[in-house]
Coordinates of C-alpha atoms in Angstrom, one line a residue:
M1 CA 70.7 -55.5 150.7
V2 CA 70.7 -57.1 147.3
K3 CA 71.5 -54.9 144.4
H4 CA 69.5 -56.0 141.4
Q5 CA 70.9 -55.6 137.9
P6 CA 69.0 -56.0 134.6
L7 CA 68.9 -59.5 133.3
Q8 CA 69.5 -58.5 129.7
Y9 CA 69.8 -55.6 127.4
Y10 CA 67.8 -55.4 124.1
E11 CA 69.5 -53.8 121.2
P12 CA 67.2 -51.2 119.6
Q13 CA 65.8 -52.5 116.3
L14 CA 63.9 -49.5 114.8
C15 CA 63.5 -50.9 111.3
L16 CA 62.1 -54.2 112.6
S17 CA 59.8 -52.5 115.1
C18 CA 58.4 -50.3 112.3
L19 CA 58.1 -53.3 110.0
T20 CA 56.0 -55.4 112.4
G21 CA 54.3 -52.3 113.9
I22 CA 52.9 -50.9 110.7
Y23 CA 51.9 -54.2 109.2
G24 CA 50.4 -55.9 112.3
C25 CA 50.6 -53.3 115.1
R26 CA 53.3 -55.4 116.9
W27 CA 55.4 -52.6 118.2
K28 CA 56.9 -54.4 121.2
R29 CA 59.6 -57.0 121.0
Y30 CA 57.8 -59.8 122.8
Q31 CA 54.9 -59.4 120.4
R32 CA 57.0 -60.5 117.5
S33 CA 57.3 -64.2 116.5
H34 CA 59.4 -66.4 114.3
D35 CA 56.6 -69.1 114.4
D36 CA 55.2 -70.3 111.1
T37 CA 52.5 -68.1 109.6
T38 CA 49.0 -69.4 110.2
K39 CA 46.9 -70.7 107.3
W40 CA 44.5 -67.8 107.9
E41 CA 47.3 -65.2 107.5
I42 CA 48.5 -67.1 104.5
L43 CA 45.1 -66.7 103.0
W44 CA 45.1 -62.9 103.7
F45 CA 48.6 -62.7 102.1
M46 CA 47.1 -64.4 98.9
I47 CA 44.2 -61.9 99.0
L48 CA 46.7 -59.1 99.3
T49 CA 48.7 -60.3 96.4
F50 CA 45.6 -60.8 94.2
T51 CA 44.4 -57.3 95.2
F52 CA 47.7 -55.9 94.2
L53 CA 47.6 -57.5 90.8
L54 CA 44.0 -56.3 90.3
T55 CA 44.6 -52.7 91.4
L56 CA 47.8 -52.7 89.2
T57 CA 45.7 -53.6 86.2
W58 CA 43.0 -51.1 87.0
F59 CA 45.5 -48.3 87.7
Y60 CA 47.4 -49.0 84.5
F61 CA 44.1 -49.1 82.5
W62 CA 42.8 -45.9 84.0
W63 CA 46.1 -44.1 83.4
E64 CA 46.2 -45.2 79.8
V65 CA 42.7 -44.1 79.0
H66 CA 43.6 -40.6 79.9
N67 CA 43.2 -40.0 76.1
D68 CA 39.5 -40.6 76.5
Y69 CA 38.6 -38.9 79.8
N70 CA 36.4 -36.3 78.0
E71 CA 34.6 -39.1 76.2
F72 CA 34.0 -40.8 79.5
N73 CA 32.6 -37.6 81.1
W74 CA 30.4 -37.0 78.1
F75 CA 29.1 -40.6 78.3
L76 CA 28.2 -40.0 82.0
Y77 CA 26.6 -36.7 81.0
N78 CA 24.2 -38.5 78.6
R79 CA 23.3 -40.9 81.5
T80 CA 22.8 -38.3 84.2
G81 CA 22.1 -35.0 82.5
Q82 CA 24.7 -33.2 84.6
W83 CA 28.3 -32.4 83.5
S84 CA 30.8 -33.6 86.1
D85 CA 34.4 -34.6 85.6
W86 CA 34.7 -38.0 87.3
S87 CA 37.9 -39.0 85.5
I88 CA 40.4 -37.2 87.8
P89 CA 38.8 -38.2 91.1
I90 CA 38.8 -41.8 89.9
L91 CA 42.5 -41.6 89.0
V92 CA 43.4 -40.0 92.3
S93 CA 41.5 -42.6 94.4
T94 CA 42.9 -45.4 92.2
A95 CA 46.5 -44.2 92.7
A96 CA 45.9 -43.9 96.5
G97 CA 44.5 -47.4 96.8
F98 CA 47.2 -48.9 94.6
T99 CA 49.9 -47.1 96.7
Y100 CA 48.4 -48.4 99.9
I101 CA 48.2 -52.0 98.7
T102 CA 51.7 -51.9 97.3
A103 CA 53.1 -50.6 100.6
L104 CA 51.3 -53.5 102.4
L105 CA 52.7 -56.1 100.0
I106 CA 56.2 -54.7 100.4
L107 CA 55.8 -54.9 104.2
A108 CA 54.6 -58.5 103.9
L109 CA 57.5 -59.5 101.7
C110 CA 59.9 -57.9 104.2
H111 CA 58.3 -60.0 106.9
I112 CA 59.1 -63.1 104.9
A113 CA 62.6 -61.9 104.1
V114 CA 63.5 -61.5 107.8
G115 CA 61.6 -64.6 109.0
Q116 CA 58.9 -62.8 110.8
Q117 CA 55.4 -64.3 111.2
L118 CA 52.8 -62.6 109.1
N119 CA 50.0 -61.0 111.1
L120 CA 48.1 -58.4 109.2
H121 CA 46.2 -56.0 111.5
W122 CA 42.4 -56.1 111.3
L123 CA 42.3 -52.4 110.3
H124 CA 44.4 -53.2 107.2
K125 CA 42.2 -56.2 106.5
G126 CA 39.2 -53.9 106.4
F127 CA 40.8 -51.4 104.1
L128 CA 42.0 -54.3 101.9
A129 CA 38.5 -55.7 101.6
I130 CA 37.1 -52.2 100.7
I131 CA 39.8 -51.6 98.0
L132 CA 39.3 -55.0 96.5
T133 CA 35.5 -54.6 96.4
A134 CA 35.7 -51.1 95.0
T135 CA 38.1 -52.2 92.3
V136 CA 35.9 -55.2 91.2
I137 CA 32.9 -52.9 91.1
A138 CA 34.8 -50.3 89.0
M139 CA 36.0 -52.9 86.5
M140 CA 32.5 -54.5 86.2
S141 CA 31.0 -51.0 85.6
I142 CA 33.4 -50.3 82.8
E143 CA 32.7 -53.7 81.3
Q144 CA 29.0 -52.9 81.2
M145 CA 29.1 -49.3 80.2
W146 CA 32.3 -48.9 78.2
D147 CA 33.4 -52.3 77.3
E148 CA 35.1 -51.3 74.0
E149 CA 37.6 -49.2 76.0
W150 CA 39.3 -52.4 77.2
E151 CA 40.9 -52.5 73.8
V152 CA 43.0 -49.6 74.8
L153 CA 45.0 -52.0 76.9
L154 CA 46.1 -54.0 73.9
I155 CA 47.0 -50.8 72.0
S156 CA 48.9 -49.4 75.0
F157 CA 51.0 -52.5 75.1
Q158 CA 52.4 -51.6 71.7
A159 CA 53.9 -48.5 73.3
T160 CA 54.8 -49.8 76.8
A161 CA 55.4 -53.6 76.5
P162 CA 59.2 -53.4 76.0
F163 CA 59.5 -51.2 79.0
L164 CA 57.0 -53.2 81.1
H165 CA 59.1 -56.3 80.3
I166 CA 62.2 -54.7 81.7
G167 CA 60.3 -53.6 84.8
A168 CA 58.9 -57.0 85.3
L169 CA 62.4 -58.5 84.9
A170 CA 63.7 -56.2 87.6
A171 CA 60.9 -57.0 89.9
I172 CA 61.2 -60.8 89.5
T173 CA 65.0 -60.5 89.9
L174 CA 64.6 -58.6 93.2
L175 CA 62.1 -61.2 94.4
S176 CA 64.8 -63.9 94.0
W177 CA 66.3 -62.7 97.3
I178 CA 63.1 -63.8 99.2
I179 CA 62.6 -66.9 97.1
A180 CA 66.3 -68.0 97.7
G181 CA 65.9 -67.3 101.4
Q182 CA 62.8 -69.4 101.7
F183 CA 64.6 -72.2 99.7
A184 CA 67.6 -72.1 101.9
R185 CA 65.7 -72.0 105.2
S186 CA 63.3 -74.8 104.3
E187 CA 64.0 -78.3 105.5
K188 CA 61.2 -79.9 103.4
A189 CA 62.4 -81.1 100.0
I190 CA 58.9 -81.1 98.5
F191 CA 58.5 -77.4 99.4
Q192 CA 61.8 -76.6 97.9
V193 CA 61.1 -78.4 94.7
C194 CA 57.7 -76.8 94.3
L195 CA 59.0 -73.3 95.1
I196 CA 61.9 -73.5 92.7
L197 CA 59.8 -74.9 89.9
A198 CA 57.1 -72.2 90.3
Y199 CA 59.7 -69.5 90.4
L200 CA 61.6 -70.8 87.3
A201 CA 58.3 -71.1 85.4
V202 CA 57.6 -67.4 86.0
V203 CA 61.2 -66.4 85.2
I204 CA 61.4 -68.4 81.9
A205 CA 58.0 -67.1 80.8
L206 CA 59.2 -63.5 81.3
Y207 CA 62.4 -64.3 79.4
L208 CA 60.4 -65.4 76.4
V209 CA 57.6 -62.8 76.5
P210 CA 59.4 -60.5 74.0
M211 CA 58.8 -63.2 71.4
T212 CA 55.1 -62.3 71.6
I213 CA 55.5 -58.5 71.7
S214 CA 54.5 -56.8 68.4
S215 CA 54.8 -53.1 68.2
P216 CA 54.8 -51.0 65.0
C217 CA 57.5 -48.8 66.6
I218 CA 60.0 -51.7 66.4
M219 CA 61.1 -50.9 62.9
E220 CA 64.0 -49.4 60.9
K221 CA 64.1 -45.6 61.0
D222 CA 64.1 -45.3 57.2
L223 CA 60.8 -47.1 57.0
L224 CA 59.0 -44.6 59.1
G225 CA 56.3 -42.8 57.1
P226 CA 55.5 -39.1 57.2
K227 CA 54.0 -37.5 60.3
P228 CA 50.2 -37.9 60.3
S229 CA 48.3 -34.6 59.7
V230 CA 46.2 -33.4 62.6
I231 CA 42.5 -32.4 62.2
G232 CA 41.1 -30.2 65.0
H233 CA 38.3 -32.0 66.7
R234 CA 35.6 -29.3 67.1
G235 CA 38.4 -26.9 66.8
A236 CA 40.8 -26.8 69.8
P237 CA 38.5 -27.6 72.7
M238 CA 41.4 -27.6 75.2
L239 CA 42.1 -24.0 74.4
A240 CA 38.6 -22.6 73.7
P241 CA 35.0 -23.6 73.9
E242 CA 34.3 -26.4 71.4
N243 CA 32.7 -25.7 68.1
T244 CA 33.1 -21.9 68.5
L245 CA 34.8 -19.6 66.1
M246 CA 37.6 -19.0 68.7
S247 CA 38.1 -22.8 69.0
F248 CA 38.5 -23.1 65.2
K249 CA 40.9 -20.2 65.1
K250 CA 43.1 -21.7 67.9
A251 CA 43.2 -25.0 66.0
L252 CA 44.4 -23.4 62.8
E253 CA 47.1 -21.5 64.8
Q254 CA 48.5 -24.9 65.6
R255 CA 49.1 -25.6 61.9
T256 CA 46.3 -28.3 61.7
S257 CA 45.5 -29.5 58.2
G258 CA 41.8 -29.2 58.8
L259 CA 38.9 -28.9 61.2
Q260 CA 36.1 -31.3 62.2
A261 CA 32.7 -29.9 63.0
D262 CA 29.1 -31.0 63.7
V263 CA 26.4 -29.3 61.6
T264 CA 22.8 -28.9 62.6
V265 CA 20.1 -26.9 60.7
S266 CA 17.9 -24.5 62.7
Y267 CA 14.2 -24.4 62.7
D268 CA 14.3 -21.5 60.2
G269 CA 16.8 -23.2 57.9
I270 CA 20.2 -21.8 59.0
P271 CA 23.1 -24.3 59.3
F272 CA 25.1 -23.9 62.6
I273 CA 27.7 -25.8 64.5
M274 CA 26.6 -27.9 67.5
H275 CA 27.6 -31.3 68.7
D276 CA 25.0 -32.2 71.3
D277 CA 21.3 -32.8 70.5
T278 CA 20.4 -30.2 73.1
L279 CA 21.9 -26.9 74.2
R280 CA 22.2 -27.6 77.9
R281 CA 25.9 -28.5 78.1
T282 CA 27.6 -25.9 75.9
T283 CA 25.3 -22.9 76.2
N284 CA 23.5 -20.9 78.9
I285 CA 20.1 -22.0 77.6
E286 CA 18.9 -22.7 81.2
Q287 CA 19.3 -19.0 82.1
V288 CA 18.0 -17.5 78.9
F289 CA 15.2 -20.0 78.0
P290 CA 14.8 -22.2 81.1
E291 CA 11.5 -23.7 79.9
L292 CA 13.1 -24.8 76.6
S293 CA 16.4 -26.2 78.0
S294 CA 15.5 -29.8 77.2
H295 CA 14.4 -29.0 73.6
L296 CA 16.4 -30.2 70.6
S297 CA 18.8 -27.6 69.4
A298 CA 17.5 -28.0 65.8
M299 CA 14.0 -26.8 67.0
F300 CA 15.3 -23.2 67.7
N301 CA 15.3 -20.3 65.3
W302 CA 18.6 -18.7 64.6
T303 CA 17.4 -15.4 66.2
D304 CA 17.1 -17.3 69.5
L305 CA 20.3 -19.2 69.0
E306 CA 22.4 -16.1 68.5
R307 CA 21.3 -14.8 71.9
L308 CA 23.0 -17.6 73.7
N309 CA 26.4 -17.6 75.3
A310 CA 28.5 -20.6 74.2
G311 CA 31.6 -19.9 76.2
E312 CA 30.8 -19.4 79.9
W313 CA 30.3 -23.2 80.4
F314 CA 33.9 -23.7 79.3
I315 CA 35.3 -21.3 81.9
N316 CA 33.0 -22.7 84.7
N317 CA 33.4 -26.4 84.0
D318 CA 37.0 -26.4 82.7
P319 CA 36.4 -29.8 80.9
F320 CA 40.1 -30.4 80.2
W321 CA 41.6 -28.7 83.2
T322 CA 43.3 -26.1 80.9
V323 CA 41.6 -22.8 81.7
S324 CA 44.3 -21.9 84.2
S325 CA 46.9 -22.1 81.5
L326 CA 45.1 -19.5 79.3
S327 CA 46.0 -15.8 79.3
P328 CA 43.5 -13.3 80.7
V329 CA 42.7 -12.1 77.2
D330 CA 41.9 -15.6 76.1
V331 CA 39.8 -16.3 79.1
T332 CA 37.7 -13.1 78.5
E333 CA 37.3 -14.0 74.8
A334 CA 36.3 -17.6 75.6
G335 CA 33.7 -16.4 78.0
N336 CA 32.0 -14.3 75.3
Q337 CA 31.7 -16.8 72.5
S338 CA 28.4 -17.4 70.7
V339 CA 27.0 -20.2 68.6
C340 CA 28.9 -20.5 65.4
K341 CA 27.3 -20.3 61.9
L342 CA 28.4 -22.8 59.3
T343 CA 29.1 -19.8 56.9
D344 CA 31.6 -18.3 59.5
L345 CA 33.4 -21.6 59.8
L346 CA 33.7 -22.0 56.0
S347 CA 35.0 -18.5 55.6
L348 CA 37.7 -19.2 58.2
V349 CA 38.7 -22.5 56.5
K350 CA 38.9 -20.8 53.1
E351 CA 41.1 -18.1 54.4
N352 CA 43.6 -20.6 55.9
N353 CA 43.6 -23.0 52.9
A354 CA 42.5 -25.8 55.2
S355 CA 40.0 -28.7 54.9
V356 CA 36.8 -29.3 56.9
L357 CA 35.4 -32.7 58.0
L358 CA 31.7 -32.3 58.4
R359 CA 29.3 -34.5 60.3
I360 CA 25.7 -33.7 59.5
H361 CA 23.1 -34.3 62.3
H362 CA 19.7 -35.8 61.3
L363 CA 16.7 -33.7 62.0
P364 CA 13.6 -34.8 63.8
A365 CA 10.6 -35.8 61.7
G366 CA 8.5 -32.8 62.7
H367 CA 11.2 -30.3 61.6
P368 CA 10.3 -27.9 58.7
Q369 CA 13.6 -28.6 57.0
Y370 CA 13.4 -32.4 57.4
E371 CA 13.2 -33.1 53.7
T372 CA 15.6 -30.4 52.6
Y373 CA 18.4 -30.0 55.3
I374 CA 20.9 -31.9 53.1
N375 CA 20.3 -29.6 50.2
I376 CA 20.5 -26.5 52.5
T377 CA 23.8 -27.6 53.9
V378 CA 25.4 -28.5 50.6
S379 CA 24.1 -25.2 49.0
T380 CA 25.6 -23.2 51.9
I381 CA 29.0 -24.9 51.3
L382 CA 28.9 -24.3 47.6
Q383 CA 27.9 -20.6 48.0
S384 CA 30.9 -20.1 50.4
G385 CA 33.3 -20.4 47.6
L386 CA 35.4 -23.1 49.4
P387 CA 36.9 -25.6 46.9
Q388 CA 34.9 -28.8 46.9
E389 CA 37.9 -31.0 47.3
R390 CA 38.6 -29.5 50.7
V391 CA 35.2 -30.7 52.0
I392 CA 35.1 -34.2 53.6
W393 CA 31.5 -35.3 53.7
L394 CA 30.9 -37.7 56.6
S395 CA 27.3 -38.8 56.2
D396 CA 25.7 -41.8 54.5
H397 CA 22.3 -40.1 54.3
E398 CA 21.4 -39.3 50.7
R399 CA 25.0 -39.7 49.7
P400 CA 24.2 -40.2 45.9
F401 CA 22.2 -36.9 46.0
V402 CA 25.2 -35.1 47.6
Q403 CA 27.5 -36.6 45.0
Q404 CA 25.3 -35.2 42.3
L405 CA 25.2 -31.7 43.8
A406 CA 29.0 -31.6 44.7
P407 CA 30.9 -34.3 42.8
D408 CA 34.3 -33.2 44.1
F409 CA 33.5 -33.5 47.8
Q410 CA 35.7 -36.2 49.5
Q411 CA 33.2 -38.8 50.5
A412 CA 34.0 -40.3 53.9
S413 CA 32.6 -43.2 55.9
N414 CA 32.7 -43.6 59.7
I415 CA 31.8 -47.3 59.5
K416 CA 34.4 -50.0 58.9
R417 CA 33.6 -51.6 55.6
D418 CA 35.2 -53.7 52.9
P419 CA 37.6 -51.5 50.8
K420 CA 36.0 -52.8 47.6
F421 CA 32.5 -51.7 48.8
M422 CA 33.8 -48.2 49.5
K423 CA 35.7 -47.8 46.2
D424 CA 32.6 -48.8 44.3
R425 CA 30.7 -45.9 46.0
D426 CA 33.6 -43.4 45.5
I427 CA 34.3 -43.3 49.2
T428 CA 38.0 -42.3 49.6
F429 CA 38.2 -41.3 53.2
I430 CA 37.7 -43.5 56.3
N431 CA 37.1 -42.0 59.7
L432 CA 37.3 -44.7 62.5
R433 CA 37.9 -44.8 66.2
Y434 CA 41.5 -45.7 66.9
T435 CA 40.5 -48.9 68.7
E436 CA 38.7 -50.2 65.5
V437 CA 41.8 -50.5 63.3
N438 CA 45.0 -52.6 63.4
Q439 CA 48.1 -52.7 61.3
E440 CA 46.6 -55.1 58.8
D441 CA 43.7 -52.8 58.2
I442 CA 46.0 -49.9 57.8
R443 CA 48.1 -51.7 55.2
E444 CA 45.0 -52.8 53.3
Y445 CA 43.5 -49.3 53.2
R446 CA 46.8 -47.9 51.9
S447 CA 47.1 -50.5 49.2
Q448 CA 43.6 -49.4 48.0
N449 CA 44.5 -45.7 48.1
L450 CA 42.0 -45.0 50.9
T451 CA 42.9 -42.3 53.4
L452 CA 42.5 -43.5 57.0
N453 CA 41.7 -40.9 59.8
T454 CA 41.5 -42.1 63.4
Y455 CA 39.8 -40.2 66.3
T456 CA 40.1 -39.0 69.0
V457 CA 43.9 -39.0 69.5
N458 CA 45.2 -36.7 72.3
E459 CA 48.2 -38.5 73.8
P460 CA 51.7 -38.4 72.3
W461 CA 52.2 -42.1 72.9
L462 CA 49.1 -43.0 71.0
F463 CA 49.9 -40.6 68.2
S464 CA 53.4 -42.2 68.0
V465 CA 52.0 -45.8 67.7
L466 CA 49.6 -44.7 64.9
W467 CA 52.4 -42.8 63.2
C468 CA 54.6 -45.9 63.2
A469 CA 51.6 -48.0 62.0
G470 CA 51.2 -45.8 59.0
V471 CA 48.0 -43.8 59.8
E472 CA 47.8 -40.7 57.6
S473 CA 45.8 -38.3 59.8
V474 CA 44.2 -38.1 63.2
T475 CA 41.4 -36.1 64.8
S476 CA 42.5 -34.5 68.0
D477 CA 41.4 -32.3 70.9
A478 CA 45.1 -31.6 71.6
S479 CA 46.3 -30.2 68.4
H480 CA 48.6 -27.8 70.4
I481 CA 50.3 -30.9 71.9
L482 CA 50.6 -33.2 68.8
S483 CA 51.8 -30.4 66.6
K484 CA 54.9 -30.3 68.8
V485 CA 55.7 -34.0 68.5
P486 CA 58.6 -34.0 66.0
F487 CA 59.2 -37.8 66.1
P488 CA 57.6 -40.9 67.7
V489 CA 58.2 -41.1 71.4
W490 CA 60.4 -44.1 70.8
L491 CA 61.6 -46.1 67.8
L492 CA 63.8 -49.1 67.9
P493 CA 65.3 -51.2 65.1
P494 CA 64.6 -54.9 65.5
D495 CA 68.2 -55.7 66.0
A496 CA 68.6 -53.2 68.8
Y497 CA 65.5 -54.4 70.5
S498 CA 66.7 -58.0 70.4
L499 CA 70.0 -57.0 71.8
I500 CA 68.3 -55.2 74.7
W501 CA 66.0 -58.1 75.3
I502 CA 68.8 -60.8 75.4
T503 CA 71.1 -58.6 77.5
S504 CA 68.4 -58.0 80.1
D505 CA 67.6 -61.7 80.3
I506 CA 71.3 -62.6 80.7
I507 CA 71.8 -60.0 83.5
S508 CA 68.7 -61.1 85.3
F509 CA 69.6 -64.8 85.1
T510 CA 73.2 -64.1 86.4
V511 CA 71.9 -62.0 89.3
I512 CA 69.4 -64.7 90.2
I513 CA 72.0 -67.4 90.3
G514 CA 74.3 -65.3 92.4
V515 CA 71.5 -64.5 94.8
F516 CA 70.7 -68.2 95.3
I517 CA 74.3 -69.1 95.9
L518 CA 74.7 -66.2 98.4
Q519 CA 71.5 -67.1 100.3
K520 CA 72.4 -70.8 100.4
W521 CA 75.8 -69.9 101.9
R522 CA 74.3 -67.4 104.4
L523 CA 71.3 -69.4 105.6
G524 CA 72.0 -73.0 104.7
S525 CA 73.8 -73.9 107.9
I526 CA 71.8 -71.8 110.3
R527 CA 69.5 -73.7 112.7
T528 CA 66.0 -72.5 112.5
Y529 CA 65.4 -73.2 116.2
N530 CA 65.4 -70.1 118.4
P531 CA 64.9 -70.7 122.1
E532 CA 63.7 -67.1 122.6
Q533 CA 60.8 -67.4 120.2
I534 CA 59.1 -70.2 122.2
M535 CA 58.3 -68.0 125.3
L536 CA 58.1 -64.7 123.5
S537 CA 55.5 -66.0 121.0
A538 CA 53.5 -67.6 123.8
A539 CA 53.5 -64.4 125.7
V540 CA 51.8 -62.2 123.1
R541 CA 48.5 -62.1 125.0
R542 CA 49.8 -62.3 128.6
T543 CA 50.2 -59.5 131.1
S544 CA 53.4 -57.6 131.3
R545 CA 54.2 -59.2 134.7
D546 CA 53.8 -62.7 133.3
V547 CA 55.9 -61.8 130.3
R548 CA 58.7 -60.6 132.5
I549 CA 58.6 -63.8 134.6
M550 CA 58.7 -66.0 131.5
K551 CA 61.6 -64.0 130.1
E552 CA 63.6 -64.6 133.3
K553 CA 62.8 -68.3 133.4
L554 CA 63.8 -68.7 129.9
I555 CA 67.2 -67.0 130.3
F556 CA 68.0 -68.7 133.6
S557 CA 67.1 -72.0 132.0
E558 CA 69.5 -71.4 129.2
I559 CA 72.2 -70.2 131.7
N560 CA 71.8 -73.4 133.8
N561 CA 71.7 -75.8 130.9
S562 CA 74.2 -74.4 128.5
M563 CA 76.5 -71.8 130.1
D564 CA 79.1 -72.0 132.7
T565 CA 80.8 -68.7 132.4
P566 CA 79.9 -65.1 131.5
E567 CA 82.1 -65.5 128.4
E568 CA 80.0 -68.4 127.2
L569 CA 76.9 -66.3 127.7
S570 CA 78.4 -63.5 125.7
L571 CA 79.3 -66.0 122.9
C572 CA 75.9 -67.5 122.9
S573 CA 74.2 -64.2 122.6
E574 CA 76.2 -63.4 119.5
S575 CA 75.3 -66.6 117.7
R576 CA 71.8 -67.5 118.9
Y577 CA 70.0 -64.5 120.4
E578 CA 69.3 -61.9 117.8
G579 CA 69.0 -58.5 119.4
F580 CA 70.8 -59.4 122.7
S581 CA 73.8 -57.5 123.9
N582 CA 77.2 -59.2 123.9
N583 CA 77.6 -58.0 127.5
A584 CA 74.8 -60.1 129.0
I585 CA 74.9 -59.9 132.8
T586 CA 74.6 -63.0 135.0
P587 CA 73.6 -63.1 138.6
S588 CA 76.6 -62.0 140.7
T589 CA 78.5 -64.2 143.1
D590 CA 77.5 -62.0 146.0
S591 CA 73.8 -62.6 145.2
K592 CA 74.4 -66.3 145.2
A593 CA 76.2 -66.2 148.6
T594 CA 73.5 -64.1 150.2
S595 CA 70.9 -66.6 148.9
N596 CA 72.8 -69.6 150.4
Q597 CA 73.2 -67.8 153.8
R598 CA 69.4 -67.3 154.0
V599 CA 68.9 -71.0 153.3
E600 CA 71.2 -72.0 156.1
E601 CA 69.5 -69.6 158.6
T602 CA 66.2 -71.1 157.7

């Protein structure tokens, strides 16, 4: 009886099995292949790389516009009529898609590094196509609905570019290991030349990128101006319902220099504070007067307005995801807020020696106060006893008339105009969105003694950039956050930044040269031919029995052609068969004798 022994022993390769299994569902050894990647799979790798870059851009963009999430939700509210916070779900789904694509790209690069054939599984291809399509649709939607927001990218680079540059250097330096490996393995001179030229072009471009980086925070510390003052945008809407008395009190508790509010005149001539044209978003109008919920807020009498609750919506909708951080007392108080009168706001501002930035809403043509609402509002302010110089009047409508009634009001403009034009009209205050100004505008306004205020600034990084640029004040929903920013997030002298830039480039270049030398030494003399790959690659779609037979034929063929002793087999397994045991077992002498005896008997 013949005693059979295993022909070979495969060393367990858990990492390689996981690598090929997760990427292409090739969990078994014979399913792997060192063959060249097909053109179809190369195309999918290019699609994967493009999707990674696209999702990286989209993820970075959506992360940086965190400052304007509330603005985005309000924009959707105007389109749909329903308040929903879409910003966080978009961020979460974007982060999940980007993480998935990044993992696939890392797996693909690992395949290339170890010389494995790329074979992306069809399920991954489906998810890849879905993520690519969704990202393209999202970016096109933003382009159509919110195209000015793309300018945030340019502004964010002023805060992140130096750090993104170092990150990109680290990534391209790590990639040198794969590039050097492909360069050393390749036997085609044209491929080597094209590969090294393309890689060097990217590397040199990254080394020179800092020459194009312009950030106001790259400056000497002694040139930094005073910290911009903070104006509470509708009070402190992250801590209390916007445009309510509680919200204004909370903002003043954060040591803000002033408050911003939106003024509307009621049907019976009472100025009150309300941002939206209707009452649906910030009051319970649909429960109290459901048949009037779509009416303009200015078309209600004050006796009806004071019956409304202006705080429950804040507790229920949690527009800034901050309600959970409030104390029980604050939650109770916020839920019981009512519509705020202008007179109540002015009394609060006067008590705290603050300023007030007022935006006056236009009234519809059929309103009883259509001709007199400006006079009513100005008279209310003058009667409050608030010093005129603390009032910033942000309205072009009937400005000369307002200047006659209250000559000491600070006249403000929310339109970007020529400085000379504004000075000729006694406009001394400019209120612009932060995306509308640059460093040259800021310098020009300061030279003309014009005060520049930017809105709406909630993030410390954005506040820091504007601080370094010389902005004098900002309007913010997050006064409780910005009031605790003692210094810009980062500030680098030009010499220090140049030193960091040059040092990073030198370290990167040194590492890249070392990696190329090491890879050339490791892989330059290794033959790319692997006898195992021929049969194992061809056996991917065969039955297990056929695969076993082909493995046996392959090994016996190598034994008969190249090996005379078990020692040679052991030596060969070390040098040519990756994954084989050094103790390879050859057919025994007894087995050969038994076979010869059977032949003679026959």
